[in-house]
Structures are given as C-alpha cells and as structure tokens.
Coordinates of C-alpha atoms in Angstrom, one line a residue:
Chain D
X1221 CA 174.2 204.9 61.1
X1222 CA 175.0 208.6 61.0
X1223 CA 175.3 209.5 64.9
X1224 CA 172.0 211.1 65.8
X1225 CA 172.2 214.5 67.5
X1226 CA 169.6 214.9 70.2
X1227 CA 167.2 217.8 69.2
X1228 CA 163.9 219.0 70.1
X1229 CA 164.9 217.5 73.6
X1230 CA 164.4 213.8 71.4
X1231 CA 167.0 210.9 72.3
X1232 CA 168.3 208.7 69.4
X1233 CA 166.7 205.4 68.9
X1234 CA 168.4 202.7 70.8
X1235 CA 168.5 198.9 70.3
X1236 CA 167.6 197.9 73.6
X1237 CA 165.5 194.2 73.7
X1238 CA 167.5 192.0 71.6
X1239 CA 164.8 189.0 70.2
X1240 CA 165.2 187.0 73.1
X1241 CA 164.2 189.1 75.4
X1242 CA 161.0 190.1 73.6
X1243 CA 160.2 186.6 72.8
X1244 CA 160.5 185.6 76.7
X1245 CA 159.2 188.5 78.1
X1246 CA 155.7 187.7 76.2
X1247 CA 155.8 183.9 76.8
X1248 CA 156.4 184.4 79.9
X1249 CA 153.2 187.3 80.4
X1250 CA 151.4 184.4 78.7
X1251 CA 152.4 181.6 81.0
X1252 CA 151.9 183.9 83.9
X1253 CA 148.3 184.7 83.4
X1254 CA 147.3 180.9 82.9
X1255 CA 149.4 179.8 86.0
X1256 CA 148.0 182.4 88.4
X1257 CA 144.4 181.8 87.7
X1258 CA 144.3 177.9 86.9
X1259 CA 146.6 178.2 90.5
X1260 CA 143.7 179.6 92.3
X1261 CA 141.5 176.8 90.7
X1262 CA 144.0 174.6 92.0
X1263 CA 143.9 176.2 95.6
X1264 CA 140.4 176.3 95.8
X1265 CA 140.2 172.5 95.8
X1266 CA 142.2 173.1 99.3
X1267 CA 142.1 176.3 100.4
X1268 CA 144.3 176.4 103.1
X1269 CA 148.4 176.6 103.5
X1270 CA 150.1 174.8 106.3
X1271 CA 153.9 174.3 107.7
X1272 CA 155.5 170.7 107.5
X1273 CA 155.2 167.9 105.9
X1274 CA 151.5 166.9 106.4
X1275 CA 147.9 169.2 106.6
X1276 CA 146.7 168.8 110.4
X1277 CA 143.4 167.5 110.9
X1278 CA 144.0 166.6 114.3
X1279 CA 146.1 169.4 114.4
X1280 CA 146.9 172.8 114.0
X1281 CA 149.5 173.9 111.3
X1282 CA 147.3 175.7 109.5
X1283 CA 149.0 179.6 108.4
X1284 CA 146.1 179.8 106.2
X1285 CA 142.4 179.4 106.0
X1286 CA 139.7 180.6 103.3
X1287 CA 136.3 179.5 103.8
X1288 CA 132.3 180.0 104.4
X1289 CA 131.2 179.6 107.8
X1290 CA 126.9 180.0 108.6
X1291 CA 126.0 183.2 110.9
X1292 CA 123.0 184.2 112.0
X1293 CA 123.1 186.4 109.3
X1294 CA 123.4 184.0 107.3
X1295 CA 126.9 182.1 105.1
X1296 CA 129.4 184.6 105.1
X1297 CA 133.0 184.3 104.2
X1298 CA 136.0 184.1 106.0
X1299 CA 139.8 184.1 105.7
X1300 CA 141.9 182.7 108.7
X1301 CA 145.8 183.9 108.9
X1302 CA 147.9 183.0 111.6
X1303 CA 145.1 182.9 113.6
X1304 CA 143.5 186.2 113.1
X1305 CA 139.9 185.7 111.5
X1306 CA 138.7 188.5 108.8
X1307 CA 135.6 188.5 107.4
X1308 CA 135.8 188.5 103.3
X1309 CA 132.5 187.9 102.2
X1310 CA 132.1 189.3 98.6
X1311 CA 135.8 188.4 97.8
X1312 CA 136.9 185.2 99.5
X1313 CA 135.5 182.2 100.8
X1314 CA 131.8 183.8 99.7
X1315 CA 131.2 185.8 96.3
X1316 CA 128.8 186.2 93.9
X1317 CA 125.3 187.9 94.0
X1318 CA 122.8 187.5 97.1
X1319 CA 120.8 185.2 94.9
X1320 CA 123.4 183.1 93.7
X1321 CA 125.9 183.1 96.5
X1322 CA 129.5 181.1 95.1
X1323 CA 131.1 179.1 97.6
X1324 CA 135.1 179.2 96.8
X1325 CA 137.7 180.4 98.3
X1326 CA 138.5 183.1 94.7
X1327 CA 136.1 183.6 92.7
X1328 CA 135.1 182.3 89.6
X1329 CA 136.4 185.7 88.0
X1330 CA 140.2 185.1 89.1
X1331 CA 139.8 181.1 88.0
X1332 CA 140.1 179.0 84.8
X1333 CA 137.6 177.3 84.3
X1334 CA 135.1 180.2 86.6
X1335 CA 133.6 177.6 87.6
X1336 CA 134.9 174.2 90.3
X1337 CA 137.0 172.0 87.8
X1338 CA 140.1 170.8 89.3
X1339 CA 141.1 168.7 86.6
X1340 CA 141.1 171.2 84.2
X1341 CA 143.0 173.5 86.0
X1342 CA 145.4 171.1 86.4
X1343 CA 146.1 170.7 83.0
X1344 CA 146.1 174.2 82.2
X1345 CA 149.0 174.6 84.8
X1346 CA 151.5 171.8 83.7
X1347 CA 150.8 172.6 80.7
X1348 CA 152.0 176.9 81.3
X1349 CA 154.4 175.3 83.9
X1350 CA 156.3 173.4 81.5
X1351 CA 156.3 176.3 78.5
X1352 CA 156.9 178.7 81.5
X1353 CA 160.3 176.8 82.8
X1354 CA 161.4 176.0 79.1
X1355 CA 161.3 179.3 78.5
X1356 CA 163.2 180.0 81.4
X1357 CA 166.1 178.1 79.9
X1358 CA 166.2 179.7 76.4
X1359 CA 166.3 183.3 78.4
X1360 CA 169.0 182.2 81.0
X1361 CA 171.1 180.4 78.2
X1362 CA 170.5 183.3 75.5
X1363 CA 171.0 186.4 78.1
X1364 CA 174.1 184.7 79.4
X1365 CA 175.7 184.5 76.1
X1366 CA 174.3 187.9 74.8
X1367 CA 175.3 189.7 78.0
X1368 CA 171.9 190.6 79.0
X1369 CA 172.4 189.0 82.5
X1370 CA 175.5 190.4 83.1
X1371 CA 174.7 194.2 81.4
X1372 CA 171.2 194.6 83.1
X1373 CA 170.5 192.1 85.9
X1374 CA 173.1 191.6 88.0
X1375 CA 173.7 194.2 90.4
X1376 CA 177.3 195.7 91.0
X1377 CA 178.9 197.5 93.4
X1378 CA 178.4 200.6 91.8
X1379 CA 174.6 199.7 91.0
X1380 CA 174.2 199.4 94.8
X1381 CA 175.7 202.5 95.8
X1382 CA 173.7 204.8 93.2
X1383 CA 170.4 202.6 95.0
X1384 CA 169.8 205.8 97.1
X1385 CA 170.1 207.9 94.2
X1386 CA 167.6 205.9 92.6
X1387 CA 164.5 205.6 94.8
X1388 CA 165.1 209.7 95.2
X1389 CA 164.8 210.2 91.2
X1390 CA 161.9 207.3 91.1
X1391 CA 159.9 209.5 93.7
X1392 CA 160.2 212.6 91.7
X1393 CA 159.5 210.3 88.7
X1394 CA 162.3 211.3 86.9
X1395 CA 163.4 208.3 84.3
X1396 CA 167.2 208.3 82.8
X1397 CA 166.4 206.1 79.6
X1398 CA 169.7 204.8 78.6
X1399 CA 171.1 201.6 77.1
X1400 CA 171.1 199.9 80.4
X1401 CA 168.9 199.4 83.2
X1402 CA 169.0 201.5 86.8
X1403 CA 169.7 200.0 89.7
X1404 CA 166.8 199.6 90.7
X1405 CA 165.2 197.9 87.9
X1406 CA 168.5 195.5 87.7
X1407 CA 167.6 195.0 91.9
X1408 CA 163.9 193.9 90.9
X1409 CA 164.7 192.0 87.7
X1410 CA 167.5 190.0 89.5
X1411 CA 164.9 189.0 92.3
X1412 CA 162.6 187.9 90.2
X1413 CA 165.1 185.7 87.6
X1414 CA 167.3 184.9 90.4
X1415 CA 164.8 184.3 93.4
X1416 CA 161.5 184.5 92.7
X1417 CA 160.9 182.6 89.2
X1418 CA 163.6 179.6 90.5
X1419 CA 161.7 179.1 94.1
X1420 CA 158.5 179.1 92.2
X1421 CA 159.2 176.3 90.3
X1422 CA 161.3 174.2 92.7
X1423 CA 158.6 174.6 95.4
X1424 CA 155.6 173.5 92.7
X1425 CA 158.4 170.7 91.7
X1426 CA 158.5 170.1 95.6
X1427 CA 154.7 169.4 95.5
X1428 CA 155.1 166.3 93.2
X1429 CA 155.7 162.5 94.6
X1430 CA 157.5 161.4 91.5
X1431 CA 160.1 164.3 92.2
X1432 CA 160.1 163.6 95.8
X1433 CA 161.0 160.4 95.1
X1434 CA 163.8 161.5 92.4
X1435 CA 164.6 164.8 94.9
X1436 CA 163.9 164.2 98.3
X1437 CA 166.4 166.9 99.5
X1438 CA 164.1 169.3 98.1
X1439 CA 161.9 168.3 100.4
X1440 CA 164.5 168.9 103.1
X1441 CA 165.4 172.4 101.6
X1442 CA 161.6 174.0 102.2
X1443 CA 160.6 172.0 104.9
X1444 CA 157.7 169.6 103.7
X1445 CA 155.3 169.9 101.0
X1446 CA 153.2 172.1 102.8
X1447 CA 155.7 174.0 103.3
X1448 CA 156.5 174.3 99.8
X1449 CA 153.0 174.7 98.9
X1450 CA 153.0 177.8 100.8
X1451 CA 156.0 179.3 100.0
X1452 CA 154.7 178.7 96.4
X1453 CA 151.4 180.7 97.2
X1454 CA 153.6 183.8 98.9
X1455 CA 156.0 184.2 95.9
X1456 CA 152.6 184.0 93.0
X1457 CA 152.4 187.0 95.6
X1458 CA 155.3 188.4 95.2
X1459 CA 155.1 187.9 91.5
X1460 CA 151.6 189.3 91.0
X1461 CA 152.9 192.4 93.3
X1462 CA 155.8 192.9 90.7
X1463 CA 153.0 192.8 88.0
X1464 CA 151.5 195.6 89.3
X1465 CA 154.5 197.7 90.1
X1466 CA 155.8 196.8 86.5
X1467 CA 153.1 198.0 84.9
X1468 CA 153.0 201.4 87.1
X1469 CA 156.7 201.5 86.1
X1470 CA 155.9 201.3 82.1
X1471 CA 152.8 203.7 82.5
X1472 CA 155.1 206.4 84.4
X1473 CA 157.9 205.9 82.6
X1474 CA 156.0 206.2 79.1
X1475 CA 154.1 203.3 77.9
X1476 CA 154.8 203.8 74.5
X1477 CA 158.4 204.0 74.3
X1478 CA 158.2 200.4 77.0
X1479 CA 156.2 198.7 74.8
X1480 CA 157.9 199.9 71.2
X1481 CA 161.0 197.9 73.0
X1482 CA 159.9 195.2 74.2
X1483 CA 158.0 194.4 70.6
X1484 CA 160.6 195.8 68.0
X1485 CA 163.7 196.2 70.5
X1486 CA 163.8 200.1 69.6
X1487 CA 164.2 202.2 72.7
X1488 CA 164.0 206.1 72.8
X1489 CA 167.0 207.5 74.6
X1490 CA 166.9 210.1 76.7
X1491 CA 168.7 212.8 75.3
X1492 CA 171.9 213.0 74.9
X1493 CA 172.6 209.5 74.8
X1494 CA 175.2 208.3 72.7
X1495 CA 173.4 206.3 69.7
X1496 CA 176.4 204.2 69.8
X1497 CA 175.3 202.3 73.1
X1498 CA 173.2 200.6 70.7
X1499 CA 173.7 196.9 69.6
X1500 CA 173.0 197.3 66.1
X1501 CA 173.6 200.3 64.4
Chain X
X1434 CA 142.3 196.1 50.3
X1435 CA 142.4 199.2 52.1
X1436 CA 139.5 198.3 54.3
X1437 CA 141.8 198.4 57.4
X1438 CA 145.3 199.2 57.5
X1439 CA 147.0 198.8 60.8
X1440 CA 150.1 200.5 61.8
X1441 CA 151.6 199.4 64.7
X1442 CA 150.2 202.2 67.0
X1443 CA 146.9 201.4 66.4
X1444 CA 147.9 197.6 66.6
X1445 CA 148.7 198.4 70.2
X1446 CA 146.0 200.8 71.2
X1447 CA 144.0 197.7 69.8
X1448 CA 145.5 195.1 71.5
X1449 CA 145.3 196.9 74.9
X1450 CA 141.1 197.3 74.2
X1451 CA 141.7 193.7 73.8
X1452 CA 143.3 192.7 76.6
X1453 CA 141.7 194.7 79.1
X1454 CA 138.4 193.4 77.9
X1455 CA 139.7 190.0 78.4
X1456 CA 140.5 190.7 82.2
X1457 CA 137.7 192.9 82.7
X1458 CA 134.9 190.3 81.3
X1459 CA 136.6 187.6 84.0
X1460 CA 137.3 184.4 83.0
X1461 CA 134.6 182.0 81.7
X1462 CA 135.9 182.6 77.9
X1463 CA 138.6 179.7 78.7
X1464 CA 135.7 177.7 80.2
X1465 CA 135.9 175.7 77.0
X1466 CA 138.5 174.3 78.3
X1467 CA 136.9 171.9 80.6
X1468 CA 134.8 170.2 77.6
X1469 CA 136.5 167.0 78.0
X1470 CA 137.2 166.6 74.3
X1471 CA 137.6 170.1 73.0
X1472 CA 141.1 170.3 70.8
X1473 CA 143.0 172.9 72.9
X1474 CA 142.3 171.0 75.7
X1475 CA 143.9 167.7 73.9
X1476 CA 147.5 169.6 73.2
X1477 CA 147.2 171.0 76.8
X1478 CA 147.2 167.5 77.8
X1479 CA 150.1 166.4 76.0
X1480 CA 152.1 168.2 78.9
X1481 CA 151.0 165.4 81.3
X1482 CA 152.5 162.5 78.7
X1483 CA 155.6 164.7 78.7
X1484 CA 155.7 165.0 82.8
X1485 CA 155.3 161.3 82.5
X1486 CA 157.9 161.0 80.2
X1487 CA 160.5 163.0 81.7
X1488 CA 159.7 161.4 85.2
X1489 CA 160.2 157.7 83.9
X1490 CA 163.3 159.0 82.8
X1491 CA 164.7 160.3 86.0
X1492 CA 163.0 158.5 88.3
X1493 CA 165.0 155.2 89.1
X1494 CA 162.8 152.1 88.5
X1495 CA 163.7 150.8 92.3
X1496 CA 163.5 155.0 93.5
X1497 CA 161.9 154.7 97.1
X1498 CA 159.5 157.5 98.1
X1499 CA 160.6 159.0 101.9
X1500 CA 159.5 157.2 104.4
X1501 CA 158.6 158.8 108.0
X1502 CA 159.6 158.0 111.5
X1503 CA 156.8 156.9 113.8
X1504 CA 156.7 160.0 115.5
X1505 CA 155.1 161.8 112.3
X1506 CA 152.2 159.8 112.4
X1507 CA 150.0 162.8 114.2
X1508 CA 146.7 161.9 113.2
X1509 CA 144.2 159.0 111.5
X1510 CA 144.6 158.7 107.6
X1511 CA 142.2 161.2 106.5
X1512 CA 139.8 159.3 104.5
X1513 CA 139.0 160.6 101.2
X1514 CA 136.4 159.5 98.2
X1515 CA 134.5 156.6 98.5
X1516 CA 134.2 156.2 102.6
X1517 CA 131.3 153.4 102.7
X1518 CA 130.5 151.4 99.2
X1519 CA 127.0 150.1 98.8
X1520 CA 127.0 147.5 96.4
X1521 CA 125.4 144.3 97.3
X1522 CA 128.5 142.1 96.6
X1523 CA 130.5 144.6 99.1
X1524 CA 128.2 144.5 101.7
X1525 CA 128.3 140.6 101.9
X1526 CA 131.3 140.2 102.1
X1527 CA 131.5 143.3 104.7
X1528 CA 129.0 141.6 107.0
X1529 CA 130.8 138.1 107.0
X1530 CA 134.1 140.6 107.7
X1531 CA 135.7 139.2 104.7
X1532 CA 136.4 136.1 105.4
X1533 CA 135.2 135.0 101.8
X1534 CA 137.2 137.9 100.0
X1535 CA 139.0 137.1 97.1
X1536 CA 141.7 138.4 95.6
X1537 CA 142.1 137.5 91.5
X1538 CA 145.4 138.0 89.3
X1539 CA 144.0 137.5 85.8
X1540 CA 144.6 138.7 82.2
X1541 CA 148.1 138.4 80.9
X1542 CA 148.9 135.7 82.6
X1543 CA 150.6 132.3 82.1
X1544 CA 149.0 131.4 85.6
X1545 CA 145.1 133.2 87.1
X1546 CA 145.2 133.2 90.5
X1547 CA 143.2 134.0 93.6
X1548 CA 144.2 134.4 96.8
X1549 CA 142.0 134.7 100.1
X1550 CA 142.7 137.9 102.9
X1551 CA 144.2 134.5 105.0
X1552 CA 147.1 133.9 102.4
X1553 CA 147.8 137.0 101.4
X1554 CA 148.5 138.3 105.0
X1555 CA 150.5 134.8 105.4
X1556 CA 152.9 136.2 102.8
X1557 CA 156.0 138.6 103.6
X1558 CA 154.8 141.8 105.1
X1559 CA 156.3 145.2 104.5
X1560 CA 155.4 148.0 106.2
X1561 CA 156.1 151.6 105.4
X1562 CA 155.3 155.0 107.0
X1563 CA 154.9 157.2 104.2
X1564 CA 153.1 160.8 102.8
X1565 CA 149.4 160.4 101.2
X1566 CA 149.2 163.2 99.0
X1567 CA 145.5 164.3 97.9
X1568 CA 145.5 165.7 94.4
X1569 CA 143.3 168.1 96.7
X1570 CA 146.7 169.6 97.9
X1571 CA 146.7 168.3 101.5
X1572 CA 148.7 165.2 102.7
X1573 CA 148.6 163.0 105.1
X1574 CA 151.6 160.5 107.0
X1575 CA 150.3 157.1 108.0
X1576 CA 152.0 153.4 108.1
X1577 CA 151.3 151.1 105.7
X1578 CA 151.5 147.4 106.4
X1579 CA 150.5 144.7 103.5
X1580 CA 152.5 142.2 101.0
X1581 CA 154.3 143.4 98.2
X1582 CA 152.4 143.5 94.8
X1583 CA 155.8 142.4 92.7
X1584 CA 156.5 138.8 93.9
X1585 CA 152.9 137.8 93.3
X1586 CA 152.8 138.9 89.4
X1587 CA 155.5 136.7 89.5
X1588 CA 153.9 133.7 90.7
X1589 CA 151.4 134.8 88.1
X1590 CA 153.8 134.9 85.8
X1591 CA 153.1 138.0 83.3
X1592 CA 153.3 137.6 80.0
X1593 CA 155.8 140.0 78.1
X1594 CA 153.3 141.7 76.1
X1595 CA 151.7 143.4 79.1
X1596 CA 151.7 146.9 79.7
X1597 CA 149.6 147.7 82.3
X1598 CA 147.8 146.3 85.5
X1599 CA 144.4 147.5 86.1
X1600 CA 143.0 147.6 89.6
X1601 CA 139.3 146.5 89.9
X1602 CA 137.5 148.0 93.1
X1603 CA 134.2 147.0 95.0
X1604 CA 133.2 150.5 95.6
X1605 CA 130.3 152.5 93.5
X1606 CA 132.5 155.8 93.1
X1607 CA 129.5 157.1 91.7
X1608 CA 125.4 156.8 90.5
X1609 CA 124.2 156.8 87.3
X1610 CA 121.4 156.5 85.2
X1611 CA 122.7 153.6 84.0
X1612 CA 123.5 152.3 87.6
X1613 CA 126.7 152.2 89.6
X1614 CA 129.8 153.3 88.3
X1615 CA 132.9 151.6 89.8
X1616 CA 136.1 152.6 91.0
X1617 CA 139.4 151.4 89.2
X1618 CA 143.0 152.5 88.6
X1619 CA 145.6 151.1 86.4
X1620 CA 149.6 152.2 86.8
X1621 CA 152.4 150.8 84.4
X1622 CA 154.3 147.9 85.2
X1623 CA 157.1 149.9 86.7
X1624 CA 155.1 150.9 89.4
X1625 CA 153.1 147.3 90.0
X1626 CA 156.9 146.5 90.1
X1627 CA 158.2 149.3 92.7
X1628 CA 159.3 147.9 96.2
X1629 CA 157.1 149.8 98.1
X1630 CA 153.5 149.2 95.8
X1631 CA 151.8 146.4 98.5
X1632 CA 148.6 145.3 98.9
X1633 CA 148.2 147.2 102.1
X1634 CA 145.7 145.5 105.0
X1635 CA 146.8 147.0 107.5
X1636 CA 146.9 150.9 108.7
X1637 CA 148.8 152.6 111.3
X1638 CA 148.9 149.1 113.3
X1639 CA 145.4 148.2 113.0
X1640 CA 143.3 146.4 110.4
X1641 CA 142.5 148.6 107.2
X1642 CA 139.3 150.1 108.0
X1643 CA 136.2 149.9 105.6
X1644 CA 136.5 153.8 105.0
X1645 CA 140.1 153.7 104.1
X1646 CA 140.0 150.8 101.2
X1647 CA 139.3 147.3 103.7
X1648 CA 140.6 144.5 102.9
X1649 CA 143.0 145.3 100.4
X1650 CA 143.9 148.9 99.0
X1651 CA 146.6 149.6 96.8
X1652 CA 149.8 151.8 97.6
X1653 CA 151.6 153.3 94.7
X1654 CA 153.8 155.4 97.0
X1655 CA 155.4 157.5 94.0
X1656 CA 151.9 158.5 92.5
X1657 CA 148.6 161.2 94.0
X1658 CA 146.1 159.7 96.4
X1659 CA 143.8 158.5 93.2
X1660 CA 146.4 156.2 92.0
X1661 CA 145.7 154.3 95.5
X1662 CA 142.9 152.4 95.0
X1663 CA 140.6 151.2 97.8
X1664 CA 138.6 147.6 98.0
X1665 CA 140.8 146.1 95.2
X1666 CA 139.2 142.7 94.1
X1667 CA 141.1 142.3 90.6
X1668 CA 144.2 142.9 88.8
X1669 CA 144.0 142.5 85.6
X1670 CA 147.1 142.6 83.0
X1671 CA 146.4 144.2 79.8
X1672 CA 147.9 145.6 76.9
X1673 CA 145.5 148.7 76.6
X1674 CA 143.2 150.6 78.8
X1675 CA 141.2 151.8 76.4
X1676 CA 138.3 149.2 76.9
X1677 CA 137.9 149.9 80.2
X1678 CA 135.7 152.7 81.7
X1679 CA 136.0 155.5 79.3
X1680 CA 139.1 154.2 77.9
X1681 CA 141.4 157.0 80.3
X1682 CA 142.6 154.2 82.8
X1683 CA 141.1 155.0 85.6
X1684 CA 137.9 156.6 87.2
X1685 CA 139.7 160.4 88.0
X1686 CA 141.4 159.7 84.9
X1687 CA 137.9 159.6 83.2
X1688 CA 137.2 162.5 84.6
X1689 CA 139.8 164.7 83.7
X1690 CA 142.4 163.7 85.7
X1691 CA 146.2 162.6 84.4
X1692 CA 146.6 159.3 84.4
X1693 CA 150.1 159.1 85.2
X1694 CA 148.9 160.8 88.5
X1695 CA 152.8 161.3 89.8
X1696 CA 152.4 165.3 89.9

C-alpha cells in the first residue's frame, strides 16, 4: 500500500482488530447480556448476599437484602445493605403498576424469562457461562500469540507514567487514535481480562458442589460460597459499570470509526499516523 | 433484486434501531425460553450434559465434599420443599413413629431387599458435618448421621447393566388434577457409590425430623439440595429414567431443572 499522506485533517486507515478480537469482543457482548439478566433471575430466587460459608437464618451475615415488606401504606419495597434500609419500591423488591404490583427483587424487565422461572434461567446461564469462558480461552490463547496482550493490555512503565496525561486529555475529550491503545484504556482492559472476567468465573465455579468437591481451595481463596456468591454479584457490577463507561467511551470517541473496527478491523488514524503501524498493509 | 441494498452504514444504523428496541421493549421476547420443549431451549440444555460431563471427568469417583467442624453448625437445617407430606400411607406410618417403615432395594438386582428403620440404624454409621446448598442460592451446615448407601447395593448385588438408582419418596411434592404427584430423584451409580451418599436418620445429633425427610433422606453430598431426597421408601435400579415421572429423572428435573444437579 502506497503510504497514505494525512489530508483534509483525515488519518490513514489502520488495521487495528485482528479477527479474533472482533469475533470475541461480540461473543462475549452476547454472553454478557444473557448472563446478566438470567443472573438476576437467578438472584431473585434468593435475593440476598451474605459473608461465609453458610446464609444465617439464626443469624446475621446478611450484606444484602432485597425484599417487600407490608406498611400501612401498603407492600412497599425494600433493599437492606449493611444494615442501612432504603426504600426502592418501583425498582426493587416491588415493581410494576399499582394494579398489578410484581413481587421480585429486579424486575421482570432486567430478567430472562420476565417472569419467576428459576430453571430456565439456569439454563440460560450455563449455557452463556460455558460459551462465555470458551471464548475466553480462544482470546487469551490467540492475543497471546498475536501480541494483542502484550501490545494493548498490559500496562508498562511508561503506560503508567503518561496515566496523568491521560485522564487530563480524557477530560478535555481529546482522543489520540493510533495503532495502540492509551494508557488508560490498556488500565481498564487489563482489569477486566486480568481481574474481573477470571474472579467472575472462579467465584460462579466457587458456587458449584461438584467443583468444591474437585476445588475446595477455591473455597478457601474467597472465603465460603456466600462469599463467592457475593463477590460474584459486585464484579457483574463492576462489569455492567465498564458497559456503561465503554459505551460513553465509543460515543465520545466517535461511534463510527469504534464500531468500523471492531466489525471489519479498519481503524481511522488520527492524522499523522504512520499507515505503516498497521498489520496488514 | 434491488428491493433493499444494504451497505454497511445502514447495516449498522439498522442494527442499532434493533438493538435498542430489544433492551427498550424489556425482556419477555426470550420468554419462549421457558416452554419446556421449545428447540432453543433443548441446545441450551445440552450445556448441562456437558457440565456433567466435564465434572465426571474431573471429579474423582471417591472425591469427598468438605466437611465442617462442629462449631459451624450455627443454626437448625433450614427445611426446604416438602415440610409435612399428606398422603395416607405417610401419615400411618408417621403416627405409629415408623416403627413399620420399610426400606426396599429393588429393580436390577440379583437379590430385593427391605430393610426396617431398626436394621438399618444397626448397620455402620457415618456421620458427616457438611454444606446443604439450595439451588435457591443459600446454604446451610448441618451433621449428617445415617448408613452408607454403597455396601447395601452390594448386599443387593446390582446387576451390571444398571445405570441409575432411582429414589422413591412418601411425600406429595405437589396436587394435581389427576391427584398427588410424588417426589423422587435418581443420581448415577457413581454417586449411589460415593463414601459420603448415606441414608441419613439422624440430624445434627437428633432424630431426622418429619420436616427435614424422617426416617430416611438421602445425602448426595456432591450434588444441589434437590438431589437429597426426603422420606425415601424405594431404590430402584434401572437402566433408564425415562418411564418414570416425566421421563427427566427426577421431580425438579421435570420441571426444568438439570438433572445432574452438581452446579
């Protein structure tokens, strides 16, 4: 490819996503949206989180509590955390319309099935869970070889030290688009390969007997299965905020451009980017 | 055929129309997935054979599920499901506090046998202090005190073409039209097999209480709460489940719930 001079303030074309990438990044959107919303179904069955090994009856350990509790007002709902009692009626614990009150801790809107199914929840999660951590492998095994791990997630030296830099040119929304990634975006990516998306899956792992049985340390590592069950309730947190600031990201940082490269790999430069960072020519 | 041409901007402007309106409508277009034999639903299932699968594989056939200390016994074993079955044949025996319960090995067999709540507490006891966990989500620690499950197939003497046991149970689960359904569970013969799957009649020290499976409940330490099953009166060794119940081996796993039941 002749090299492409920048004009008209344009950048040249850059191959950015290589096919693995892609491929992932949309399985994994996929997998995502089934897990988080047949989770909830699965919560609702129990909503509440607790610290150990055991739930306390005829006890406290209770960090979290969603339910509906009757008032002279009438049911209202109510969410519980650490104690602190907020009233959430219209979003937790109580939604719906006044005629046809629903009685979950999230609604029907943020659950598959909408309506109380536990077993089919169930098998809508296994079944994301186990295309979500396959895929996991094909990305870790494929960006390893192609460099993609150690290019754009892994955070240097250098990548640290030009963090400050970063947040200042984020808050003046000022975008570089070059062949790498900033170092912020190589700080958020690496949590979520490196931190979140391994403790998400080890701590729902953590939640089944057969795998205690083949794993007990795992049990040891988090501290129970109710511990585990709500450290794997904080990071679906953590992950749905990252949704949210990902896709602010790809609005602010032009939507079109983001999405051309993560479907065909083709990545508008900023200018005066050498078309030779590209992979392919 | 130039009725509609899409270019790929269009293609995306598109999809996001499509997508929002997905999230923005909520969530009752994947409600089919709860018809019990839609299609989708079937391949979504075959993750559960695969979970099953891969366990088996790992999972050592001996593996012991943790046991407790004494001090994490903090509370009563939560009782859960059927608390107080109604049947006539339950309530008899209930009333004359089991003293004419029977417990029958049958099926594939060389040998049928029944044993009364007298012998089968006269045999070894093992006790374990171990997690319950609900497929709710909660759990629960208690001890566990009854005979091993093993040693008496083997006085039974399975035949090698059985797969499974299946686990009869007193208790009407549920009502019908048609009358009372009844509980039952099967497991594999790995689990029947594991050290720590007893015929529990004891809990926490005491006699197994009525609202907690009395006189005999099954432990299958490695497996969800559903795979216990309370007021056991038959084992049964079969090569397929499918004639019993709805064919899914078990009451939850009629209704909906993986049968394997160790996730």
């Amino acid at each position: 490819m002749t090299e492409q001079t920048s004009h008209k303030g344009k950048g040249p074309l850059i191959y950015r996503q290589s096919i693995w990438t892609r491929v992932t990044h949309w399985v994994w959107a996929i997998c995502l949206f089934f897990l988080l919303l047949s989770g909830l179904q699965i919560f609702n069955a129990h909503p509440a989180l607790y610290i150990g090994q055991q739930s306390g009856f005829e006890f406290d350990n209770a960090v979290l509590e969603i339910g509906a509790v009757n008032t002279d007002a009438g049911a209202r709902g109510q969410t519980t955390i650490f104690g602190r009692t907020f009233d959430t009626t219209g979003v937790l614990g109580m939604s719906g319309s006044a005629e046809r009150p629903q009685f979950t801790a999230f609604p029907g809107a943020v659950t598959i099935p909408s309506y109380r199914d536990l077993a089919t929840g169930r098998v809508v999660h296994f079944f994301f869970g186990w295309v979500f951590v396959l895929t996991m492998f094909v990305w870790f095994l494929a960006s390893f070889i192609n460099g993609h791990i150690r290019r754009d997630i892994v955070p240097l030296g250098a990548d640290l030290k030009a963090v400050p830099a970063d947040i200042a040119a984020h808050a003046r929304l000022r975008f570089h688009h070059g062949r790498r990634y900033g170092p912020l975006q190589k700080l958020s990516y690496f949590t979520v390969f490196f931190i979140l998306f391994p403790l998400i899956v080890l701590t729902g792992l953590t939640m089944s007997p057969g795998i205690n049985a083949i794993a007990p340390f795992l049990l040891d590592i988090f501290g129970g299965r109710q511990t585990a069950r709500t450290i794997h309730f904080i990071v679906m947190l953590a992950l749905v905020g990252f949704f949210i600031i990902h896709i602010i990201m790809v609005l602010a940082a032009g939507p079109f451009n983001e999405l051309r490269s993560m479907i065909t790999g083709w990545y508008r430069a900023s200018p005066g980017t050498p078309a030779s960072q590209g992979d392919k020519p | 055929m130039s009725g509609l041409r899409l270019n790929r901007r269009k293609f995306l402007g598109m999809s996001a129309v499509a997508g929002s309106g997905l999230i923005l409508s909520g969530c009752d277009q994947f409600d089919f997935l709860g018809q019990r034999d839609n299609q989708v639903r079937a391949v979504l299932e075959q993750a559960n054979v695969l979970t099953y699968q891969v366990q088996r594989k790992l999972i050592g056939e001996q593996t012991l599920a943790r046991e407790y200390s004494a001090s994490e016994i903090r509370q009563g074993q939560r009782p859960n499901g059927s608390t107080n079955p109604s049947t006539a044949e339950y309530s008899a025996l209930r009333a004359a506090d089991f003293a004419n319960y029977k417990l029958t090995i049958k099926g594939m067999v060389e040998q049928e046998l029944q044993f009364s709540l007298a012998e089968l507490r006269n045999m070894p006891a093992r006790s374990q202090i171990t997690r319950h966990d609900c497929v709710e989500g909660w759990s629960c620690i208690a001890k566990w005190t009854g005979t091993a499950l093993g040693p008496i197939l083997d006085m039974a003497r399975v035949k090698p073409e059985a797969r499974f046991c299946v686990y009869h149970c007193y208790d009407n689960i549920q009502t019908s039209l048609a009358g009372d359904i009844l509980y039952y569970e099967s497991s594999d013969l790995i689990d029947a097999y594991h050290p720590q799957t007893i015929l529990a009649y004891g809990l926490n020290d005491q006699v197994l209480p009525v609202p907690n499976g009395a006189p005999i409940r099954v432990r299958i330490e490695r497996a969800l709460g559903y795979k216990q099953p309370k007021y056991v009166h038959t084992i049964e060794l079969v090569d397929d489940l499918s004639p019993f119940g709805q064919g899914k081996g078990g009451y939850w796993p009629d209704n909906g719930y993986d049968w394997y039941g160790g996730i």
